[in-house]
PDB file of C-alpha atoms in Angstrom:
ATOM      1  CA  UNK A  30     -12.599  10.717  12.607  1.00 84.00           C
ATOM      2  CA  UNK A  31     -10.828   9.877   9.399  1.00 82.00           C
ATOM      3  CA  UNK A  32     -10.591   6.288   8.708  1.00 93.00           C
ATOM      4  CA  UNK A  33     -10.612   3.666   6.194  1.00 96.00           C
ATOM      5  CA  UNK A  34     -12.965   0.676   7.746  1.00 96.00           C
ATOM      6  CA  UNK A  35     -12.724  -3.038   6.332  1.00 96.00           C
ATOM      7  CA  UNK A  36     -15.123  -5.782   7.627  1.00 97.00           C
ATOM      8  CA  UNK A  37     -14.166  -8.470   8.583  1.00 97.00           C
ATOM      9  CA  UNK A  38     -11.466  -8.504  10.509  1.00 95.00           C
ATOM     10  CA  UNK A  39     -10.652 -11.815  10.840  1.00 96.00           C
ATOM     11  CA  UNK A  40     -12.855 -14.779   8.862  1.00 97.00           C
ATOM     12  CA  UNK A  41     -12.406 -18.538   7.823  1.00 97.00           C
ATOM     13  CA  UNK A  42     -13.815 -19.613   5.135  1.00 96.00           C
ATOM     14  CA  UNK A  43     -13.456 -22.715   2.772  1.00 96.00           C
ATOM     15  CA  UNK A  44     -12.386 -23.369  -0.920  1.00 97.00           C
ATOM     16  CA  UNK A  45     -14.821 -22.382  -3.203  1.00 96.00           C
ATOM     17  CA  UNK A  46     -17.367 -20.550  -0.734  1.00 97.00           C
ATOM     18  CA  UNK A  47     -17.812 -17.061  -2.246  1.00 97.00           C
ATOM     19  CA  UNK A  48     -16.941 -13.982   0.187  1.00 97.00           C
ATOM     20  CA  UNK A  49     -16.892 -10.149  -0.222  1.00 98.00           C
ATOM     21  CA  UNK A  50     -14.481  -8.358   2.031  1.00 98.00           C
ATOM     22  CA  UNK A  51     -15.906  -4.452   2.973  1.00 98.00           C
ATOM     23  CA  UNK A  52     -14.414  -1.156   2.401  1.00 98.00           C
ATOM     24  CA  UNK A  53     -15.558   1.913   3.345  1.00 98.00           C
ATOM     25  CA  UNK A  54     -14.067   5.141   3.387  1.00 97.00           C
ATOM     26  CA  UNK A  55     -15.059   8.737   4.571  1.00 96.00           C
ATOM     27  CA  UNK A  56     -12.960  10.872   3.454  1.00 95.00           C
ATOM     28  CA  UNK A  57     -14.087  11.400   0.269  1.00 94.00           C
ATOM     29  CA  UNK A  58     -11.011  10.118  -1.396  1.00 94.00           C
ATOM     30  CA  UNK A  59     -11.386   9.607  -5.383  1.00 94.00           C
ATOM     31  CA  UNK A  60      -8.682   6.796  -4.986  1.00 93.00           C
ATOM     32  CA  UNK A  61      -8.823   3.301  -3.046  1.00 95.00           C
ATOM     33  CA  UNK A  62      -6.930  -0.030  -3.438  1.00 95.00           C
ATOM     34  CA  UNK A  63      -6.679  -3.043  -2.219  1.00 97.00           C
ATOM     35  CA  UNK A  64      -3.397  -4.656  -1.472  1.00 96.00           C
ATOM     36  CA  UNK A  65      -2.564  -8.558   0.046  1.00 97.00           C
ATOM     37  CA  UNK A  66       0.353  -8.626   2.680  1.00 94.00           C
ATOM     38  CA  UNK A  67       2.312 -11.731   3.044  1.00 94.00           C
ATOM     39  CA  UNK A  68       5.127 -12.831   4.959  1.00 90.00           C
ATOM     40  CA  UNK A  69       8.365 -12.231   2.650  1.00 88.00           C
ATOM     41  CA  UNK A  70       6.700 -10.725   0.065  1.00 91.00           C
ATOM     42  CA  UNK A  71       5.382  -7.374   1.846  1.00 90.00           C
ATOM     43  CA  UNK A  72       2.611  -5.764  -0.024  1.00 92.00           C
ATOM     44  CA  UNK A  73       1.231  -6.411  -3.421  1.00 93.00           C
ATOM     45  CA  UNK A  74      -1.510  -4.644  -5.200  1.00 93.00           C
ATOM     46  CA  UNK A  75      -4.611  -6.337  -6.002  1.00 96.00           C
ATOM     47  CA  UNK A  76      -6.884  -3.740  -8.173  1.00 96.00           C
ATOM     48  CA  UNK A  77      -7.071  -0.101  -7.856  1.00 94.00           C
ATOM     49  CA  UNK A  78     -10.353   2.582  -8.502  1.00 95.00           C
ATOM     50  CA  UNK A  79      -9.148   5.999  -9.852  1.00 92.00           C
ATOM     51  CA  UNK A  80     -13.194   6.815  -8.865  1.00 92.00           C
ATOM     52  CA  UNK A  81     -16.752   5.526  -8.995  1.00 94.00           C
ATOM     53  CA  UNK A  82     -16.770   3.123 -11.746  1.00 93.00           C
ATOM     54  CA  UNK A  83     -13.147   3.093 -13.202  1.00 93.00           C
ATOM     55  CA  UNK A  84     -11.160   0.130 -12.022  1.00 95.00           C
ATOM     56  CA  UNK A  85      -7.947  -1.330 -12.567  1.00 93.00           C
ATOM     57  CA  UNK A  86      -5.777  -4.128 -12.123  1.00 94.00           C
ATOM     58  CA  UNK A  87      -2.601  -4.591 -10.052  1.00 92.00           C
ATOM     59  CA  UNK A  88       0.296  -6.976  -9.681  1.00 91.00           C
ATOM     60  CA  UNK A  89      -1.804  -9.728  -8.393  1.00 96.00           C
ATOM     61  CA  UNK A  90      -5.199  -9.249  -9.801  1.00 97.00           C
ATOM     62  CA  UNK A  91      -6.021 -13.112 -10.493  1.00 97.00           C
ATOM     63  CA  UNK A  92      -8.741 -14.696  -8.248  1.00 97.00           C
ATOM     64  CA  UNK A  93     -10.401 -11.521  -7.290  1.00 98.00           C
ATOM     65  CA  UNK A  94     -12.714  -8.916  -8.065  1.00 98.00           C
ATOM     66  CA  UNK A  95     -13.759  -5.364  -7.097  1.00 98.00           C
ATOM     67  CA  UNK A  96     -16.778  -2.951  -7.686  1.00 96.00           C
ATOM     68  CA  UNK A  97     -17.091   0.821  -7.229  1.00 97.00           C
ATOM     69  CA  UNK A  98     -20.309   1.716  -7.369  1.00 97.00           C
ATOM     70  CA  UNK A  99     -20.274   4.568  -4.585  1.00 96.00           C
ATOM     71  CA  UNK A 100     -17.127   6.678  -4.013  1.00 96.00           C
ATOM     72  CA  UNK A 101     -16.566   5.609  -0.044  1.00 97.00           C
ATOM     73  CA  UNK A 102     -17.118   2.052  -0.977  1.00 98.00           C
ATOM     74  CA  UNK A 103     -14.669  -0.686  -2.334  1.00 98.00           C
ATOM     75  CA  UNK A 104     -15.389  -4.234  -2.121  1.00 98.00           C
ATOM     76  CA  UNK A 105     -13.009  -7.110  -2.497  1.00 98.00           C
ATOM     77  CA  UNK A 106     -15.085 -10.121  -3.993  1.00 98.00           C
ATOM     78  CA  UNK A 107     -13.194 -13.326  -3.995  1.00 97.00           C
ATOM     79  CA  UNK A 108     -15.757 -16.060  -6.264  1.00 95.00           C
ATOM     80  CA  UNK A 109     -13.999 -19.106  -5.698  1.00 97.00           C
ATOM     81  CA  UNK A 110     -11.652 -18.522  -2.350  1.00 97.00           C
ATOM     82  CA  UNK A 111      -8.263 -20.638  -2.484  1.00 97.00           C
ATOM     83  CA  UNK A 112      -5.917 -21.772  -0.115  1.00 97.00           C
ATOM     84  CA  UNK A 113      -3.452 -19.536  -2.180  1.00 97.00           C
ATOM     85  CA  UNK A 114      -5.449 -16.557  -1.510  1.00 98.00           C
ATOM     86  CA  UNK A 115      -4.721 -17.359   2.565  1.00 98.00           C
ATOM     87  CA  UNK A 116      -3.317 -13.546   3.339  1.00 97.00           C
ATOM     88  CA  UNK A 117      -3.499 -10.447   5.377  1.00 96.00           C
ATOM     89  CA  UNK A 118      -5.595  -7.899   3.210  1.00 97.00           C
ATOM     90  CA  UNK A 119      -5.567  -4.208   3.228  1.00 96.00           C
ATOM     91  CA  UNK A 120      -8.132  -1.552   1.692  1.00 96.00           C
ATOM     92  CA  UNK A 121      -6.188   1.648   0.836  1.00 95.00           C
ATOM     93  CA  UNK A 122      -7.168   5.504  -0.148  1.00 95.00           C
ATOM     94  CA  UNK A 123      -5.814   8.965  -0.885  1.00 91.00           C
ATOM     95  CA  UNK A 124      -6.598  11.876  -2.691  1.00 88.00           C
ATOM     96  CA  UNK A 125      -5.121  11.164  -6.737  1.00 82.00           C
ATOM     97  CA  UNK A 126      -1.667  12.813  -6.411  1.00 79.00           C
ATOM     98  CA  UNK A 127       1.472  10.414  -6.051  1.00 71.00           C
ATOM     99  CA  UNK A 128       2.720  12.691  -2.929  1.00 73.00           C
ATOM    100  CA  UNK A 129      -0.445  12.065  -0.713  1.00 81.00           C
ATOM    101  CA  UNK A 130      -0.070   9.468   1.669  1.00 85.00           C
ATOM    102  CA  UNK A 131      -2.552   6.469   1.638  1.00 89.00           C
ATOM    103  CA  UNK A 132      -4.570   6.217   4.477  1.00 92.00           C
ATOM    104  CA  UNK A 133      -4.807   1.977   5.316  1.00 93.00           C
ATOM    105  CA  UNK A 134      -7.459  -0.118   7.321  1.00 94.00           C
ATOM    106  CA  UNK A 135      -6.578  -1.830   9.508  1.00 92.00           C
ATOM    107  CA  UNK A 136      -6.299  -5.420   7.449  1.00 94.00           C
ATOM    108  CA  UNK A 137      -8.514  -8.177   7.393  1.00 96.00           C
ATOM    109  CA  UNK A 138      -7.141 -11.937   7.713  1.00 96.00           C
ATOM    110  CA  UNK A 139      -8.280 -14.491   5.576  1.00 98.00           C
ATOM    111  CA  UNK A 140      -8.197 -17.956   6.142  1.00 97.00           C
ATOM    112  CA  UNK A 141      -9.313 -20.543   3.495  1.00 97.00           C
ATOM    113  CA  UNK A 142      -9.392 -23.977   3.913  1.00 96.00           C
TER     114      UNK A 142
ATOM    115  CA  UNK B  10       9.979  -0.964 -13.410  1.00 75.00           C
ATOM    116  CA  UNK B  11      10.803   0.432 -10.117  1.00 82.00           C
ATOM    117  CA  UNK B  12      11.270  -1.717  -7.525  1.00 89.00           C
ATOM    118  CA  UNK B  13      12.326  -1.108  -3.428  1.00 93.00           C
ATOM    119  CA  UNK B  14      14.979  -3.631  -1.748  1.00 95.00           C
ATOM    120  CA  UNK B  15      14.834  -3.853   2.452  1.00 96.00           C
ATOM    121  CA  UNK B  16      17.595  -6.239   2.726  1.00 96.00           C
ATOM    122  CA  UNK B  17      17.190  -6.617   6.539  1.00 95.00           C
ATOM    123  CA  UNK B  18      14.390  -9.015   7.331  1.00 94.00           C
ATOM    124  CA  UNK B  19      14.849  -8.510  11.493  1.00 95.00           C
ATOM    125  CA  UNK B  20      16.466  -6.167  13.552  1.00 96.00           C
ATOM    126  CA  UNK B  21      17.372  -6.037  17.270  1.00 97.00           C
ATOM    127  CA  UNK B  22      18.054  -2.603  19.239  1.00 97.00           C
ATOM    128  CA  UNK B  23      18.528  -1.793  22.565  1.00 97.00           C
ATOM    129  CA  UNK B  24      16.257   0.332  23.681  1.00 97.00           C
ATOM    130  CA  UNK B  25      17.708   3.870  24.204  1.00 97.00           C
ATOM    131  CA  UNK B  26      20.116   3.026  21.092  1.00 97.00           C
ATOM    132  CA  UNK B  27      20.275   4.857  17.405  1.00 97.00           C
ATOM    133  CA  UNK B  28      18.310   3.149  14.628  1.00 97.00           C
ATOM    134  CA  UNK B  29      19.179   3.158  11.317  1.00 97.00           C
ATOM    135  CA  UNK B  30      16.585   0.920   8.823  1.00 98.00           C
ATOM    136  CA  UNK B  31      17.653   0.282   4.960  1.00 98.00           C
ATOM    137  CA  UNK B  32      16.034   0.805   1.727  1.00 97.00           C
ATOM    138  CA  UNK B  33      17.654   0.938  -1.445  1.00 96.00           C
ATOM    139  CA  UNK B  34      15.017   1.540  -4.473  1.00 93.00           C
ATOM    140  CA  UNK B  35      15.222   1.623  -8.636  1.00 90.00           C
ATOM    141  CA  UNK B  36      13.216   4.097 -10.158  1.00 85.00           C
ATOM    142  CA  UNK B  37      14.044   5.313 -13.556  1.00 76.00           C
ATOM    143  CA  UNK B  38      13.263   9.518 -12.935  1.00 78.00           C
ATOM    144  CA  UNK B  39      13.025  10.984  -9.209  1.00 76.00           C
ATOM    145  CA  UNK B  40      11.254   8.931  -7.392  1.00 84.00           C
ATOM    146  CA  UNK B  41       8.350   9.759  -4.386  1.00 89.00           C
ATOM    147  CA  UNK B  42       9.494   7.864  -1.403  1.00 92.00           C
ATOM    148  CA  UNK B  43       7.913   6.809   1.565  1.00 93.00           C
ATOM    149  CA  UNK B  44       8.054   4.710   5.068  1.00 96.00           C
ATOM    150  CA  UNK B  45       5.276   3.620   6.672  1.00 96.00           C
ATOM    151  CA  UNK B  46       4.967   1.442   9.785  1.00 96.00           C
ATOM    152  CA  UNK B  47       2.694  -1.304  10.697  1.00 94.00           C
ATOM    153  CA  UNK B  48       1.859  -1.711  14.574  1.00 91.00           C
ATOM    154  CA  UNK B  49       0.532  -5.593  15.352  1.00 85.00           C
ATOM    155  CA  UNK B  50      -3.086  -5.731  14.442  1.00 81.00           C
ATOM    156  CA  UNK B  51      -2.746  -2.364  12.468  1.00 84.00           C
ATOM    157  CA  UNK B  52      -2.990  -1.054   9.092  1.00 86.00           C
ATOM    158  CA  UNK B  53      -0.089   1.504   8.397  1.00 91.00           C
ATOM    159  CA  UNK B  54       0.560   4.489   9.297  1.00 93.00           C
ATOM    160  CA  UNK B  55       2.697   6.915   7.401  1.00 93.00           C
ATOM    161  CA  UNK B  56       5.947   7.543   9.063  1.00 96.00           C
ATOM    162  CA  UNK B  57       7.025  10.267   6.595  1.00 95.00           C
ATOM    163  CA  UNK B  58       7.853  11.026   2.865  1.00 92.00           C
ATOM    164  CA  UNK B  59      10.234  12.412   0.178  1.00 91.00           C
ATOM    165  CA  UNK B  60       8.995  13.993  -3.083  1.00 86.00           C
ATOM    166  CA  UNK B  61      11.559  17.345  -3.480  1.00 83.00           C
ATOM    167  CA  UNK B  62      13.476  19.670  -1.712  1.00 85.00           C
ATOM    168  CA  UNK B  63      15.045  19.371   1.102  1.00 87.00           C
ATOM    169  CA  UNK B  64      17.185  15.290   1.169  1.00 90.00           C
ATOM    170  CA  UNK B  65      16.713  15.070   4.876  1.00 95.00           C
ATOM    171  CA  UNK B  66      13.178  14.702   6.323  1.00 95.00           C
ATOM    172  CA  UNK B  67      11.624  14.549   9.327  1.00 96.00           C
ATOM    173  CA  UNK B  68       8.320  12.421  10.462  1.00 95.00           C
ATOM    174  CA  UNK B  69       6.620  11.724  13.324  1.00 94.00           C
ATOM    175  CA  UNK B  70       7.234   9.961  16.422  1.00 93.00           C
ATOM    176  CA  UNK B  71      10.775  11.037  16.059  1.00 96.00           C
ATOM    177  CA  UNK B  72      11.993   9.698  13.226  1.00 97.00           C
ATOM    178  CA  UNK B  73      13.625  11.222   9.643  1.00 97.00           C
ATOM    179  CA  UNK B  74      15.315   9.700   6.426  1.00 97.00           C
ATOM    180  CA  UNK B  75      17.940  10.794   3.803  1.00 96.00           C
ATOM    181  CA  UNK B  76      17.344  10.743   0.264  1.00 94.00           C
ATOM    182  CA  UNK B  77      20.652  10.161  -1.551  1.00 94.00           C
ATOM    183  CA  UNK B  78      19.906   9.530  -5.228  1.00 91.00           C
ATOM    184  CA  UNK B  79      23.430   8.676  -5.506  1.00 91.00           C
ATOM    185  CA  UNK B  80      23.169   5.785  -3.791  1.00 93.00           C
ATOM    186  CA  UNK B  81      19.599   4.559  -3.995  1.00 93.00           C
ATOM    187  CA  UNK B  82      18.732   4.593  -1.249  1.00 95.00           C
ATOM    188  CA  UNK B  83      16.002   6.640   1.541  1.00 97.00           C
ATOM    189  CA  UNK B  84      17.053   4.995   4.923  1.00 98.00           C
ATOM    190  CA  UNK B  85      15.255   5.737   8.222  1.00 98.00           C
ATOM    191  CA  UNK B  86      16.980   6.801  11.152  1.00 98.00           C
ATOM    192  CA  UNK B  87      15.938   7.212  15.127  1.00 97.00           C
ATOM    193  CA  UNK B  88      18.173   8.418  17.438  1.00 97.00           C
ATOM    194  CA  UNK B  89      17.222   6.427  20.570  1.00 97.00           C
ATOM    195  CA  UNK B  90      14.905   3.655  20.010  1.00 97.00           C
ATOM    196  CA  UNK B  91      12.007   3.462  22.569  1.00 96.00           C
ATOM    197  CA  UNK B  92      10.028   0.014  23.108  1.00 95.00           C
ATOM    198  CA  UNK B  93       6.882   0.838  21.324  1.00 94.00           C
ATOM    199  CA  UNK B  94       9.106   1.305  18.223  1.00 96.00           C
ATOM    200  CA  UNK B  95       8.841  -2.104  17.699  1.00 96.00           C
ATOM    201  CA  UNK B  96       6.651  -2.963  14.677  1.00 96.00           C
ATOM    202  CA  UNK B  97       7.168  -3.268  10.857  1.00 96.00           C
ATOM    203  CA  UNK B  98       8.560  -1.030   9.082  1.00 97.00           C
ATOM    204  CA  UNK B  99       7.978  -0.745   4.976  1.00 96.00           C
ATOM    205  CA  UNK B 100       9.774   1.295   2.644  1.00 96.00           C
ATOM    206  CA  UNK B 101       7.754   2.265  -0.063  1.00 93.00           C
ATOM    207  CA  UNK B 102       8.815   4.209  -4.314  1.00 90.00           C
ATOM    208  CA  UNK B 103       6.349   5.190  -6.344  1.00 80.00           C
ATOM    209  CA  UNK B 104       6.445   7.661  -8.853  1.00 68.00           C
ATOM    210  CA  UNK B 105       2.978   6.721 -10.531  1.00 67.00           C
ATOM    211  CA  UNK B 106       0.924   6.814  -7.304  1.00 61.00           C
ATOM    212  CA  UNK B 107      -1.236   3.905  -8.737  1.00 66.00           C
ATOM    213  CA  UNK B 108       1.435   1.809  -8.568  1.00 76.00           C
ATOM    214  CA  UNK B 109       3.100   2.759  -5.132  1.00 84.00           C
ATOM    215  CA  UNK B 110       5.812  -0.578  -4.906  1.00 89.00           C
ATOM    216  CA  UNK B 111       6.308  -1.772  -1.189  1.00 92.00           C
ATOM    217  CA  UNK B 112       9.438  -3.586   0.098  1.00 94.00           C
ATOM    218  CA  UNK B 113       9.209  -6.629   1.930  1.00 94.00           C
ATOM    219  CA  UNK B 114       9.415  -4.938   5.587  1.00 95.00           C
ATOM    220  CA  UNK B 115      11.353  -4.663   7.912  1.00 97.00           C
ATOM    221  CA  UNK B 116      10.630  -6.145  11.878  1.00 96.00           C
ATOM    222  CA  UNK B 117      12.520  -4.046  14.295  1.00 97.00           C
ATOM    223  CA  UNK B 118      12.767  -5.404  17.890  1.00 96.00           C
ATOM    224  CA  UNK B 119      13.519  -3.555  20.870  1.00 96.00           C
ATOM    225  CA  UNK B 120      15.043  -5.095  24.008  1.00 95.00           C
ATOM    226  CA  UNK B 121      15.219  -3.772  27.422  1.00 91.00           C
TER     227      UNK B 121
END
């Protein structure tokens, strides 16, 4: 089955305690992203990969980090969690053409206290 | 910089009633647009999506939009709303697909 699959789904952590968030793909998509959800805001974009090794920034890039070292894998690597960073988090992919549909996980909630 | 406007935060519908969601965008050229919905405890799914052709387009589960570029705006419709409609549903513009812009959602709720 096609699927995007992030791990955890739901963890707690507190300020300053470094945490990766998992992504994993298998549909051999070139493209993944990583996007916070919060209420009133709806989505924002975190960083984006274009493929293994090219990465770029989003809207809200500040506070986190991401690796591509493998296509089907996209970590989310927060160094120094904030409160601020408290937020519904979603791993993204699709083939590179701005008419394919991303394919989402199915979010991971962060807590930090 | 292109930019998508939901302006209804809730909405209520009777179940068995017509749905219409809004979403007015800005996007300087023609724009790729898209709705997506988001199920509690789920990522989202792709309802459907505009990039040429044809203004009116259907998706699944029942559901189509209207692209009217002169009015900004790619709003879903339903015809007759069924309980497990009820999520959140995003309007999304993007014309560089890096930078797909969400709006801030839309909750619809569907009474009995």
């Amino acid at each position: 089955e096609a699927q995007v699959t992030q791990n955890p789904r739901y963890l707690i952590t507190v300020t300053g305690k470094k945490l990766t968030v998992t992504c994993s793909q298998n549909m051999n998509h070139e493209y993944m992203s990583w996007y916070r959800q919060d209420p009133g805001l709806g989505l924002r974009q975190i960083y984006y990969s274009m493929n293994v090794e090219v990465t770029d920034k989003g809207d809200v890039p500040e506070g986190y980090k991401v690796s591509r070292k493998e296509k089907r894998n996209f970590p989310l690597i927060l160094e120094s969690p904030s409160p601020n960073q408290t937020s519904l988090y979603f791993c993204a992919s699709s083939i590179p053409s701005s008419n394919s549909p991303l394919h989402f996980g199915n979010g991971t909630r962060l807590t930090v206290t | 910089a292109q930019s998508v406007t939901q302006p209804d935060i809730h909405i209520t519908v009777s179940e068995g009633a017509s749905l219409e969601l809004r979403c007015n965008y800005s996007y300087g050229a023609t724009p790729y647009l898209f709705w997506y919905v988001q199920s509690p405890g789920q990522g989202l799914q792709l309802l459907l999506k505009y990039f040429s052709g044809d203004t009116l387009v259907q998706g699944i589960k029942g559901f189509e939009a209207e692209f009217k570029r002169s009015q900004s705006s790619f709003n879903l419709r339903k015809p007759s709303v069924h309980w497990s409609d009820a999520a959140e549903y995003f309007c999304a513009v993007g014309g560089d697909f890096q930078k797909l812009v969400f709006g801030t959602g839309t909750r619809l709720l569907v009474s009995p």
